[in-house]
Amino acid sequence: MNVPLLDLKPQMSGFRSEIIEALTELVDSTGFILGPKVDEFEQAVAQYCNVSSAIGVSSGTDALLISLMALDIGPGDFVLTTPYTFFATAGSIVRTGATPVFVDIEYDSMNMDTEQVAEKLALYRKAGKRIKAIIPVHLFGQCNNMQQIQRLAEEYDLFVIEDAAQAIGAEAPFRTNNETQWKKAGSMGTTGCFSFFPSKNLGGIGDGGMVVTNDEKLAEKLRIFRNHGSAPKYYHKYIGGNFRLDPVQAAVLNIKLPHLENWHQARRTNADTYHNLFKQSGLSDKTVTLPPAIYGGENDNAAHNHHIYNQYVIRIKNRDSLRDHLLANNIGCEIYYPLCLHQQKCFENLGLNDLTFPIAEQTAAQSLALPIFPELTHEQLQYVVEVISDFYKAG
Ligand SMILES: Cc1ncc(COP(=O)(O)O)c(C=O)c1O
């Protein structure tokens, strides 16, 4: 049996004619920069996330970069984030001239440890250094403890830039007007950043991204920034860039967005199936640690329904041998991420290589993403668990 980590073909073939029709309309219109397809998609995402504004940009990376730029973050500023994430999170901070400050992650959720966030903020304040923003990364499709981050952001007057690249549609409990409600990833911070990289739950046919916000003034500034900082045309108020979302991507994403909730649900069902099959396999939790759905530091049954499982990441001890074994048995898998950001060569000159974050480093050595995409069959999931089970039982 063959179980790829991700196979986009079954999903794409279902939309083939609709997509070709939308792209033909676009070609015939010759409106190749921004335009009605992008407007439509921005409105649909704003409605889906329950925010007032959505600004289509060229990628998730650029969504982060433009958020930082529009919030005037630059040289001399510190931005707090996690060392266990995709490179773009810290890469965008450094590209503005600001300095990333890392805190370790929680063992279970693999998201930033908010107790350590509180400690780091207090430490910097004491040293007279101001952390200006925090970037919580909702890793693998599960939100951070946003209530705690909200409390700290108020206490320390921080901008919150949610890196929701992997988490469009995920939810977390959040306080609004003294009432706690489940809110969508990206809608809780100063800005929220999405990626439409093809492997995301909502993926385009190339690169694309979005910034969402409830701050109308900031939204206006972001729109100017994505167009070289120009308003009106050829009069440059800011040094922005070309960060525009391509209407080709918007045309495809408009077609896919109405199906997103069903795909999230199919991924949750696959996560349930893995959970049950691993329990039945007799492998102990210590041999294979499954990813729990966690909110506010507590395991909550309801939390499961708010995780979008962009990735299903297990922890195992002899990870590299298991990975080789899975690949030899035609099962796709991937290491997200083999090296933490503070350990990256390109950050050596910032002195980040000397830091240590034990949980993040241990996770980088033990984590392995298994196939979780919506169209997987029960037999395929069964095969994955059988092959893993045989590996540990034989060894
Ligand atoms: C956590 C995180 N942040 C940012 C990005 C950057 O998104 P993009 O690839 O669209 O630039 C990604 C993409 O994989 C990501 O996973």
mmCIF file of C-alpha atoms and ligand atoms in Angstrom:
data_model
loop_
_atom_site.group_PDB
_atom_site.id
_atom_site.type_symbol
_atom_site.label_atom_id
_atom_site.label_comp_id
_atom_site.label_asym_id
_atom_site.label_seq_id
_atom_site.Cartn_x
_atom_site.Cartn_y
_atom_site.Cartn_z
ATOM 1 C CA MET A 1 0.000 0.000 0.000
ATOM 2 C CA ASN A 2 1.129 3.552 -0.666
ATOM 3 C CA VAL A 3 0.293 6.338 1.820
ATOM 4 C CA PRO A 4 1.704 9.705 0.752
ATOM 5 C CA LEU A 5 2.199 12.420 3.362
ATOM 6 C CA LEU A 6 -0.022 14.625 1.212
ATOM 7 C CA ASP A 7 -1.820 13.982 -2.046
ATOM 8 C CA LEU A 8 -3.541 17.013 -3.547
ATOM 9 C CA LYS A 9 -4.789 15.202 -6.647
ATOM 10 C CA PRO A 10 -8.120 13.850 -5.308
ATOM 11 C CA GLN A 11 -9.069 17.300 -3.988
ATOM 12 C CA MET A 12 -7.970 19.167 -7.098
ATOM 13 C CA SER A 13 -9.644 16.802 -9.530
ATOM 14 C CA GLY A 14 -13.008 17.526 -7.848
ATOM 15 C CA PHE A 15 -12.629 21.248 -8.618
ATOM 16 C CA ARG A 16 -10.894 20.995 -11.969
ATOM 17 C CA SER A 17 -13.696 22.324 -14.152
ATOM 18 C CA GLU A 18 -14.740 25.054 -11.668
ATOM 19 C CA ILE A 19 -11.139 26.239 -11.405
ATOM 20 C CA ILE A 20 -10.606 26.248 -15.149
ATOM 21 C CA GLU A 21 -13.799 28.227 -15.580
ATOM 22 C CA ALA A 22 -12.713 30.827 -12.983
ATOM 23 C CA LEU A 23 -9.241 31.085 -14.514
ATOM 24 C CA THR A 24 -10.688 31.458 -18.006
ATOM 25 C CA GLU A 25 -12.854 34.301 -16.726
ATOM 26 C CA LEU A 26 -9.758 35.906 -15.225
ATOM 27 C CA VAL A 27 -7.722 35.530 -18.433
ATOM 28 C CA ASP A 28 -10.565 36.991 -20.479
ATOM 29 C CA SER A 29 -10.915 39.925 -18.081
ATOM 30 C CA THR A 30 -7.160 40.719 -18.318
ATOM 31 C CA GLY A 31 -7.381 42.137 -14.789
ATOM 32 C CA PHE A 32 -4.239 40.466 -13.512
ATOM 33 C CA ILE A 33 -3.396 42.619 -10.481
ATOM 34 C CA LEU A 34 -5.690 42.552 -7.410
ATOM 35 C CA GLY A 35 -9.270 43.175 -8.674
ATOM 36 C CA PRO A 36 -12.639 41.507 -7.987
ATOM 37 C CA LYS A 37 -11.342 37.965 -7.299
ATOM 38 C CA VAL A 38 -9.049 39.286 -4.577
ATOM 39 C CA ASP A 39 -11.805 41.556 -3.166
ATOM 40 C CA GLU A 40 -14.211 38.625 -3.035
ATOM 41 C CA PHE A 41 -11.707 36.395 -1.287
ATOM 42 C CA GLU A 42 -10.788 39.096 1.241
ATOM 43 C CA GLN A 43 -14.447 39.585 2.141
ATOM 44 C CA ALA A 44 -15.014 35.838 2.453
ATOM 45 C CA VAL A 45 -12.007 35.369 4.762
ATOM 46 C CA ALA A 46 -13.007 38.395 6.874
ATOM 47 C CA GLN A 47 -16.461 36.876 7.304
ATOM 48 C CA TYR A 48 -15.089 33.393 8.027
ATOM 49 C CA CYS A 49 -12.764 34.759 10.721
ATOM 50 C CA ASN A 50 -15.283 37.314 11.998
ATOM 51 C CA VAL A 51 -12.931 40.296 11.564
ATOM 52 C CA SER A 52 -13.492 43.679 9.976
ATOM 53 C CA SER A 53 -10.636 43.583 7.442
ATOM 54 C CA ALA A 54 -8.634 41.091 5.424
ATOM 55 C CA ILE A 55 -5.727 42.079 3.196
ATOM 56 C CA GLY A 56 -4.579 39.567 0.581
ATOM 57 C CA VAL A 57 -0.800 39.330 0.326
ATOM 58 C CA SER A 58 1.785 37.339 -1.580
ATOM 59 C CA SER A 59 2.556 34.671 1.056
ATOM 60 C CA GLY A 60 2.336 33.810 4.736
ATOM 61 C CA THR A 61 5.899 35.042 5.098
ATOM 62 C CA ASP A 62 4.935 38.418 3.644
ATOM 63 C CA ALA A 63 1.852 38.540 5.892
ATOM 64 C CA LEU A 64 4.222 38.403 8.881
ATOM 65 C CA LEU A 65 6.713 40.836 7.367
ATOM 66 C CA ILE A 66 4.122 43.427 6.368
ATOM 67 C CA SER A 67 2.461 43.188 9.820
ATOM 68 C CA LEU A 68 5.782 43.965 11.491
ATOM 69 C CA MET A 69 6.550 46.767 9.009
ATOM 70 C CA ALA A 70 3.117 48.405 9.380
ATOM 71 C CA LEU A 71 3.502 48.310 13.173
ATOM 72 C CA ASP A 72 6.815 50.194 12.794
ATOM 73 C CA ILE A 73 8.875 47.371 14.236
ATOM 74 C CA GLY A 74 12.524 47.680 13.314
ATOM 75 C CA PRO A 75 16.058 48.115 14.587
ATOM 76 C CA GLY A 76 16.265 48.296 18.385
ATOM 77 C CA ASP A 77 12.957 46.469 18.912
ATOM 78 C CA PHE A 78 12.557 43.032 20.464
ATOM 79 C CA VAL A 79 9.919 40.542 19.328
ATOM 80 C CA LEU A 80 9.071 37.489 21.407
ATOM 81 C CA THR A 81 8.343 34.162 19.715
ATOM 82 C CA THR A 82 8.950 30.415 19.695
ATOM 83 C CA PRO A 83 12.124 28.708 18.475
ATOM 84 C CA TYR A 84 10.100 25.689 17.283
ATOM 85 C CA THR A 85 8.394 26.885 14.112
ATOM 86 C CA PHE A 86 8.932 27.352 10.413
ATOM 87 C CA PHE A 87 11.831 29.669 9.579
ATOM 88 C CA ALA A 88 9.624 32.522 8.304
ATOM 89 C CA THR A 89 8.478 33.467 11.819
ATOM 90 C CA ALA A 90 11.911 34.571 13.014
ATOM 91 C CA GLY A 91 13.176 35.316 9.493
ATOM 92 C CA SER A 92 10.633 38.135 9.126
ATOM 93 C CA ILE A 93 11.563 39.630 12.510
ATOM 94 C CA VAL A 94 15.254 39.760 11.573
ATOM 95 C CA ARG A 95 14.469 41.155 8.101
ATOM 96 C CA THR A 96 12.904 44.247 9.730
ATOM 97 C CA GLY A 97 16.090 44.795 11.741
ATOM 98 C CA ALA A 98 14.392 43.790 15.016
ATOM 99 C CA THR A 99 15.753 41.090 17.308
ATOM 100 C CA PRO A 100 13.904 37.834 18.010
ATOM 101 C CA VAL A 101 13.638 36.771 21.647
ATOM 102 C CA PHE A 102 12.740 33.128 22.159
ATOM 103 C CA VAL A 103 11.029 31.217 24.942
ATOM 104 C CA ASP A 104 10.751 27.445 25.153
ATOM 105 C CA ILE A 105 7.623 25.504 24.190
ATOM 106 C CA GLU A 106 5.160 23.423 26.218
ATOM 107 C CA TYR A 107 5.759 19.695 25.926
ATOM 108 C CA ASP A 108 2.158 18.802 25.051
ATOM 109 C CA SER A 109 0.928 21.496 22.692
ATOM 110 C CA MET A 110 4.394 22.314 21.263
ATOM 111 C CA ASN A 111 3.290 25.968 21.375
ATOM 112 C CA MET A 112 4.995 28.728 23.360
ATOM 113 C CA ASP A 113 5.070 28.182 27.115
ATOM 114 C CA THR A 114 3.116 31.191 28.387
ATOM 115 C CA GLU A 115 4.626 30.987 31.883
ATOM 116 C CA GLN A 116 8.014 31.485 30.299
ATOM 117 C CA VAL A 117 6.592 34.303 28.191
ATOM 118 C CA ALA A 118 5.551 36.056 31.427
ATOM 119 C CA GLU A 119 9.003 35.511 32.947
ATOM 120 C CA LYS A 120 10.796 36.786 29.841
ATOM 121 C CA LEU A 121 8.639 39.918 29.651
ATOM 122 C CA ALA A 122 9.335 40.695 33.312
ATOM 123 C CA LEU A 123 13.055 40.095 32.829
ATOM 124 C CA TYR A 124 13.284 42.425 29.845
ATOM 125 C CA ARG A 125 11.249 45.110 31.600
ATOM 126 C CA LYS A 126 13.598 44.920 34.584
ATOM 127 C CA ALA A 127 16.583 45.313 32.264
ATOM 128 C CA GLY A 128 14.946 48.401 30.682
ATOM 129 C CA LYS A 129 14.521 46.689 27.307
ATOM 130 C CA ARG A 130 11.094 46.819 25.747
ATOM 131 C CA ILE A 131 9.614 43.866 23.959
ATOM 132 C CA LYS A 132 7.303 45.500 21.420
ATOM 133 C CA ALA A 133 5.447 42.518 19.981
ATOM 134 C CA ILE A 134 4.805 38.840 20.446
ATOM 135 C CA ILE A 135 4.280 36.297 17.670
ATOM 136 C CA PRO A 136 2.425 33.239 18.944
ATOM 137 C CA VAL A 137 2.588 30.506 16.294
ATOM 138 C CA HIS A 138 -0.473 28.248 16.281
ATOM 139 C CA LEU A 139 1.612 25.232 15.444
ATOM 140 C CA PHE A 140 0.236 22.349 13.378
ATOM 141 C CA GLY A 141 -3.291 23.832 13.558
ATOM 142 C CA GLN A 142 -3.762 24.318 17.297
ATOM 143 C CA CYS A 143 -4.038 27.721 18.970
ATOM 144 C CA ASN A 144 -1.806 29.019 21.728
ATOM 145 C CA ASN A 145 -3.182 29.845 25.155
ATOM 146 C CA MET A 146 -4.572 33.130 23.829
ATOM 147 C CA GLN A 147 -6.286 34.240 27.039
ATOM 148 C CA GLN A 148 -2.966 34.216 28.799
ATOM 149 C CA ILE A 149 -1.278 35.986 25.882
ATOM 150 C CA GLN A 150 -4.090 38.569 25.877
ATOM 151 C CA ARG A 151 -3.526 39.213 29.591
ATOM 152 C CA LEU A 152 0.223 39.677 29.094
ATOM 153 C CA ALA A 153 -0.255 41.831 25.996
ATOM 154 C CA GLU A 154 -2.456 44.186 28.038
ATOM 155 C CA GLU A 155 -0.049 44.253 30.970
ATOM 156 C CA TYR A 156 3.029 44.886 28.802
ATOM 157 C CA ASP A 157 1.354 46.882 26.011
ATOM 158 C CA LEU A 158 2.402 44.460 23.277
ATOM 159 C CA PHE A 159 1.301 44.047 19.696
ATOM 160 C CA VAL A 160 0.175 40.472 19.091
ATOM 161 C CA ILE A 161 0.900 39.147 15.600
ATOM 162 C CA GLU A 162 -0.704 35.731 15.338
ATOM 163 C CA ASP A 163 1.220 33.417 13.047
ATOM 164 C CA ALA A 164 -1.806 31.406 11.976
ATOM 165 C CA ALA A 165 -0.123 30.188 8.771
ATOM 166 C CA GLN A 166 -0.984 26.601 9.734
ATOM 167 C CA ALA A 167 -4.209 27.348 11.580
ATOM 168 C CA ILE A 168 -6.919 29.039 9.505
ATOM 169 C CA GLY A 169 -10.217 28.045 11.149
ATOM 170 C CA ALA A 170 -8.698 26.829 14.441
ATOM 171 C CA GLU A 171 -10.283 28.353 17.543
ATOM 172 C CA ALA A 172 -9.362 29.295 21.089
ATOM 173 C CA PRO A 173 -11.223 30.650 24.110
ATOM 174 C CA PHE A 174 -10.810 34.428 24.247
ATOM 175 C CA ARG A 175 -12.202 37.252 26.375
ATOM 176 C CA THR A 176 -14.309 39.954 24.690
ATOM 177 C CA ASN A 177 -16.376 42.366 26.797
ATOM 178 C CA ASN A 178 -15.951 40.270 29.953
ATOM 179 C CA GLU A 179 -17.283 37.206 28.198
ATOM 180 C CA THR A 180 -15.205 34.253 27.072
ATOM 181 C CA GLN A 181 -15.965 32.923 23.623
ATOM 182 C CA TRP A 182 -14.282 30.627 21.135
ATOM 183 C CA LYS A 183 -12.626 32.860 18.545
ATOM 184 C CA LYS A 184 -10.956 32.058 15.259
ATOM 185 C CA ALA A 185 -7.180 31.971 14.921
ATOM 186 C CA GLY A 186 -5.952 35.286 13.568
ATOM 187 C CA SER A 187 -8.910 37.262 14.933
ATOM 188 C CA MET A 188 -7.536 37.690 18.469
ATOM 189 C CA GLY A 189 -4.300 39.578 17.856
ATOM 190 C CA THR A 190 -3.431 42.990 16.476
ATOM 191 C CA THR A 191 -3.048 41.115 13.192
ATOM 192 C CA GLY A 192 -3.424 37.483 12.156
ATOM 193 C CA CYS A 193 -1.358 35.987 9.348
ATOM 194 C CA PHE A 194 -2.389 33.128 7.064
ATOM 195 C CA SER A 195 -0.564 31.142 4.417
ATOM 196 C CA PHE A 196 -2.214 29.523 1.410
ATOM 197 C CA PHE A 197 0.840 27.433 0.558
ATOM 198 C CA PRO A 198 -0.578 24.340 -1.212
ATOM 199 C CA SER A 199 -0.048 22.011 1.787
ATOM 200 C CA LYS A 200 -2.152 24.148 4.134
ATOM 201 C CA ASN A 201 -5.761 23.169 4.958
ATOM 202 C CA LEU A 202 -6.744 25.967 2.573
ATOM 203 C CA GLY A 203 -4.093 25.853 -0.137
ATOM 204 C CA GLY A 204 -3.789 27.667 -3.448
ATOM 205 C CA ILE A 205 -2.064 26.580 -6.660
ATOM 206 C CA GLY A 206 1.019 28.579 -5.703
ATOM 207 C CA ASP A 207 1.977 31.042 -2.996
ATOM 208 C CA GLY A 208 -0.485 33.306 -1.237
ATOM 209 C CA GLY A 209 -1.211 34.828 2.158
ATOM 210 C CA MET A 210 -3.546 37.101 4.110
ATOM 211 C CA VAL A 211 -3.407 39.529 7.017
ATOM 212 C CA VAL A 212 -6.587 39.971 9.047
ATOM 213 C CA THR A 213 -7.270 42.659 11.634
ATOM 214 C CA ASN A 214 -10.051 44.450 13.483
ATOM 215 C CA ASP A 215 -8.121 47.722 13.395
ATOM 216 C CA GLU A 216 -9.427 49.677 10.394
ATOM 217 C CA LYS A 217 -6.613 52.229 10.427
ATOM 218 C CA LEU A 218 -4.009 49.492 10.468
ATOM 219 C CA ALA A 219 -5.854 47.711 7.646
ATOM 220 C CA GLU A 220 -5.577 50.852 5.541
ATOM 221 C CA LYS A 221 -1.860 51.088 6.282
ATOM 222 C CA LEU A 222 -1.372 47.409 5.394
ATOM 223 C CA ARG A 223 -3.116 47.961 2.052
ATOM 224 C CA ILE A 224 -0.747 50.851 1.319
ATOM 225 C CA PHE A 225 2.272 48.819 2.425
ATOM 226 C CA ARG A 226 1.393 45.887 0.163
ATOM 227 C CA ASN A 227 1.521 48.282 -2.777
ATOM 228 C CA HIS A 228 4.986 49.826 -2.305
ATOM 229 C CA GLY A 229 3.725 52.204 0.392
ATOM 230 C CA SER A 230 2.140 54.263 -2.331
ATOM 231 C CA ALA A 231 -0.996 56.397 -1.735
ATOM 232 C CA PRO A 232 -1.993 57.953 -4.047
ATOM 233 C CA LYS A 233 -0.189 56.133 -6.847
ATOM 234 C CA TYR A 234 3.473 57.178 -7.238
ATOM 235 C CA TYR A 235 3.431 59.142 -3.968
ATOM 236 C CA HIS A 236 5.205 57.010 -1.407
ATOM 237 C CA LYS A 237 4.285 57.633 2.178
ATOM 238 C CA TYR A 238 6.093 54.519 3.390
ATOM 239 C CA ILE A 239 8.705 52.135 2.088
ATOM 240 C CA GLY A 240 6.461 49.176 1.427
ATOM 241 C CA GLY A 241 6.866 46.483 -1.171
ATOM 242 C CA ASN A 242 5.085 44.382 -3.736
ATOM 243 C CA PHE A 243 3.154 42.128 -1.375
ATOM 244 C CA ARG A 244 -0.023 41.749 -3.439
ATOM 245 C CA LEU A 245 -2.088 38.557 -3.564
ATOM 246 C CA ASP A 246 -2.229 37.184 -7.110
ATOM 247 C CA PRO A 247 -5.836 36.987 -8.423
ATOM 248 C CA VAL A 248 -5.005 33.541 -9.854
ATOM 249 C CA GLN A 249 -4.682 32.318 -6.265
ATOM 250 C CA ALA A 250 -7.757 34.240 -5.131
ATOM 251 C CA ALA A 251 -9.804 32.663 -7.967
ATOM 252 C CA VAL A 252 -8.899 29.161 -6.753
ATOM 253 C CA LEU A 253 -9.214 29.967 -3.049
ATOM 254 C CA ASN A 254 -12.717 31.430 -3.553
ATOM 255 C CA ILE A 255 -13.768 28.023 -4.863
ATOM 256 C CA LYS A 256 -12.093 26.074 -2.061
ATOM 257 C CA LEU A 257 -13.033 28.177 1.002
ATOM 258 C CA PRO A 258 -16.670 26.947 1.286
ATOM 259 C CA HIS A 259 -15.316 23.379 1.714
ATOM 260 C CA LEU A 260 -12.788 24.222 4.409
ATOM 261 C CA GLU A 261 -14.908 23.233 7.432
ATOM 262 C CA ASN A 262 -15.572 19.792 5.899
ATOM 263 C CA TRP A 263 -11.861 19.272 5.335
ATOM 264 C CA HIS A 264 -11.098 20.286 8.936
ATOM 265 C CA GLN A 265 -13.696 17.774 10.097
ATOM 266 C CA ALA A 266 -12.232 15.005 7.931
ATOM 267 C CA ARG A 267 -8.790 15.689 9.437
ATOM 268 C CA ARG A 268 -10.292 15.509 12.961
ATOM 269 C CA THR A 269 -11.898 12.192 12.089
ATOM 270 C CA ASN A 270 -8.521 10.928 10.852
ATOM 271 C CA ALA A 271 -6.928 12.101 14.122
ATOM 272 C CA ASP A 272 -9.627 10.174 16.048
ATOM 273 C CA THR A 273 -8.975 7.093 13.945
ATOM 274 C CA TYR A 274 -5.229 7.287 14.650
ATOM 275 C CA HIS A 275 -5.996 7.727 18.336
ATOM 276 C CA ASN A 276 -8.201 4.623 18.450
ATOM 277 C CA LEU A 277 -5.910 2.507 16.295
ATOM 278 C CA PHE A 278 -2.829 3.402 18.366
ATOM 279 C CA LYS A 279 -4.731 2.546 21.576
ATOM 280 C CA GLN A 280 -5.770 -0.818 20.090
ATOM 281 C CA SER A 281 -2.208 -1.510 18.916
ATOM 282 C CA GLY A 282 -1.054 -1.934 22.506
ATOM 283 C CA LEU A 283 1.865 0.503 22.040
ATOM 284 C CA SER A 284 2.317 2.492 25.227
ATOM 285 C CA ASP A 285 1.949 6.270 25.369
ATOM 286 C CA LYS A 286 5.645 6.392 26.169
ATOM 287 C CA THR A 287 6.614 4.597 22.952
ATOM 288 C CA VAL A 288 4.402 6.721 20.728
ATOM 289 C CA THR A 289 3.146 10.005 22.188
ATOM 290 C CA LEU A 290 0.095 11.231 20.291
ATOM 291 C CA PRO A 291 -0.681 14.941 19.869
ATOM 292 C CA PRO A 292 -3.319 16.031 22.390
ATOM 293 C CA ALA A 293 -5.784 18.861 21.802
ATOM 294 C CA ILE A 294 -5.099 21.318 24.609
ATOM 295 C CA TYR A 295 -6.366 24.719 25.594
ATOM 296 C CA GLY A 296 -5.567 27.008 28.459
ATOM 297 C CA GLY A 297 -3.178 24.391 29.817
ATOM 298 C CA GLU A 298 -5.970 21.870 30.294
ATOM 299 C CA ASN A 299 -6.937 18.892 28.261
ATOM 300 C CA ASP A 300 -10.465 19.545 27.146
ATOM 301 C CA ASN A 301 -12.666 17.230 25.126
ATOM 302 C CA ALA A 302 -14.252 20.204 23.413
ATOM 303 C CA ALA A 303 -10.783 21.403 22.400
ATOM 304 C CA HIS A 304 -10.531 18.638 19.848
ATOM 305 C CA ASN A 305 -13.236 20.289 17.762
ATOM 306 C CA HIS A 306 -11.197 23.471 17.509
ATOM 307 C CA HIS A 307 -7.944 21.924 16.293
ATOM 308 C CA ILE A 308 -7.605 21.839 12.498
ATOM 309 C CA TYR A 309 -4.801 19.226 12.346
ATOM 310 C CA ASN A 310 -2.769 20.796 9.564
ATOM 311 C CA GLN A 311 -0.199 18.267 10.715
ATOM 312 C CA TYR A 312 -0.492 15.208 12.944
ATOM 313 C CA VAL A 313 2.808 15.078 14.779
ATOM 314 C CA ILE A 314 3.763 12.208 17.060
ATOM 315 C CA ARG A 315 6.799 11.955 19.333
ATOM 316 C CA ILE A 316 8.952 8.874 19.368
ATOM 317 C CA LYS A 317 12.409 8.137 20.726
ATOM 318 C CA ASN A 318 14.279 6.505 17.792
ATOM 319 C CA ARG A 319 12.646 8.814 15.304
ATOM 320 C CA ASP A 320 15.121 8.645 12.429
ATOM 321 C CA SER A 321 14.986 4.830 12.241
ATOM 322 C CA LEU A 322 11.181 4.891 12.308
ATOM 323 C CA ARG A 323 11.159 7.497 9.555
ATOM 324 C CA ASP A 324 13.422 5.283 7.370
ATOM 325 C CA HIS A 325 11.184 2.307 8.110
ATOM 326 C CA LEU A 326 8.023 4.212 7.122
ATOM 327 C CA LEU A 327 9.597 5.494 3.909
ATOM 328 C CA ALA A 328 10.777 1.952 3.046
ATOM 329 C CA ASN A 329 7.150 0.835 3.454
ATOM 330 C CA ASN A 330 5.822 3.581 1.139
ATOM 331 C CA ILE A 331 4.478 5.774 3.933
ATOM 332 C CA GLY A 332 5.227 9.471 3.595
ATOM 333 C CA CYS A 333 6.300 11.316 6.724
ATOM 334 C CA GLU A 334 8.259 14.477 7.513
ATOM 335 C CA ILE A 335 10.231 16.071 10.300
ATOM 336 C CA TYR A 336 8.798 19.442 11.304
ATOM 337 C CA TYR A 337 11.359 20.741 12.291
ATOM 338 C CA PRO A 338 14.761 19.059 12.549
ATOM 339 C CA LEU A 339 16.587 22.178 13.799
ATOM 340 C CA CYS A 340 15.202 24.901 16.080
ATOM 341 C CA LEU A 341 15.449 28.499 14.954
ATOM 342 C CA HIS A 342 17.982 29.580 17.604
ATOM 343 C CA GLN A 343 20.298 26.882 16.204
ATOM 344 C CA GLN A 344 20.191 28.086 12.594
ATOM 345 C CA LYS A 345 23.523 29.069 11.059
ATOM 346 C CA CYS A 346 22.145 32.344 9.675
ATOM 347 C CA PHE A 347 21.434 33.562 13.248
ATOM 348 C CA GLU A 348 24.942 32.817 14.507
ATOM 349 C CA ASN A 349 25.954 36.484 14.302
ATOM 350 C CA LEU A 350 23.000 37.441 16.511
ATOM 351 C CA GLY A 351 24.368 35.223 19.283
ATOM 352 C CA LEU A 352 21.263 33.034 19.126
ATOM 353 C CA ASN A 353 23.260 29.829 18.604
ATOM 354 C CA ASP A 354 24.503 30.030 22.207
ATOM 355 C CA LEU A 355 20.974 29.795 23.641
ATOM 356 C CA THR A 356 19.290 26.600 24.693
ATOM 357 C CA PHE A 357 15.609 25.601 24.826
ATOM 358 C CA PRO A 358 15.466 22.004 26.053
ATOM 359 C CA ILE A 359 11.860 21.107 25.212
ATOM 360 C CA ALA A 360 12.065 22.610 21.726
ATOM 361 C CA GLU A 361 15.363 20.795 21.094
ATOM 362 C CA GLN A 362 13.998 17.499 22.392
ATOM 363 C CA THR A 363 10.879 17.926 20.219
ATOM 364 C CA ALA A 364 13.035 18.611 17.147
ATOM 365 C CA ALA A 365 14.783 15.288 17.824
ATOM 366 C CA GLN A 366 11.595 13.266 18.430
ATOM 367 C CA SER A 367 8.789 14.625 16.265
ATOM 368 C CA LEU A 368 7.448 13.030 13.118
ATOM 369 C CA ALA A 369 4.448 14.127 11.025
ATOM 370 C CA LEU A 370 2.217 11.329 9.725
ATOM 371 C CA PRO A 371 -0.253 11.587 6.811
ATOM 372 C CA ILE A 372 -3.485 13.301 7.939
ATOM 373 C CA PHE A 373 -4.964 14.864 4.755
ATOM 374 C CA PRO A 374 -8.778 14.615 4.424
ATOM 375 C CA GLU A 375 -9.031 12.064 1.619
ATOM 376 C CA LEU A 376 -7.067 9.287 3.372
ATOM 377 C CA THR A 377 -8.966 6.009 3.692
ATOM 378 C CA HIS A 378 -9.436 4.007 6.887
ATOM 379 C CA GLU A 379 -7.260 1.238 5.359
ATOM 380 C CA GLN A 380 -4.423 3.677 4.754
ATOM 381 C CA LEU A 381 -4.527 4.892 8.369
ATOM 382 C CA GLN A 382 -4.685 1.295 9.548
ATOM 383 C CA TYR A 383 -1.613 0.471 7.460
ATOM 384 C CA VAL A 384 0.355 3.404 8.972
ATOM 385 C CA VAL A 385 -0.390 2.230 12.527
ATOM 386 C CA GLU A 386 0.366 -1.411 11.660
ATOM 387 C CA VAL A 387 3.758 -0.533 10.166
ATOM 388 C CA ILE A 388 4.661 1.592 13.215
ATOM 389 C CA SER A 389 3.440 -1.095 15.583
ATOM 390 C CA ASP A 390 5.452 -3.823 13.785
ATOM 391 C CA PHE A 391 8.550 -1.629 13.937
ATOM 392 C CA TYR A 392 8.413 -1.284 17.735
ATOM 393 C CA LYS A 393 7.286 -4.865 18.363
ATOM 394 C CA ALA A 394 10.139 -6.239 16.235
ATOM 395 C CA GLY A 395 12.756 -4.047 17.850
HETATM 396 C C1 LIG B 1 4.269 28.684 11.003
HETATM 397 C C2 LIG B 1 4.490 29.257 9.630
HETATM 398 N N1 LIG B 1 4.721 30.571 9.500
HETATM 399 C C3 LIG B 1 4.900 31.129 8.312
HETATM 400 C C4 LIG B 1 4.866 30.382 7.153
HETATM 401 C C5 LIG B 1 5.137 31.047 5.845
HETATM 402 O O1 LIG B 1 4.114 30.885 4.913
HETATM 403 P P1 LIG B 1 4.422 30.908 3.353
HETATM 404 O O2 LIG B 1 5.051 29.601 2.990
HETATM 405 O O3 LIG B 1 3.084 31.088 2.724
HETATM 406 O O4 LIG B 1 5.327 32.052 3.085
HETATM 407 C C6 LIG B 1 4.623 29.018 7.221
HETATM 408 C C7 LIG B 1 4.578 28.208 6.006
HETATM 409 O O5 LIG B 1 4.819 27.049 5.962
HETATM 410 C C8 LIG B 1 4.438 28.432 8.499
HETATM 411 O O6 LIG B 1 4.213 27.121 8.626
#
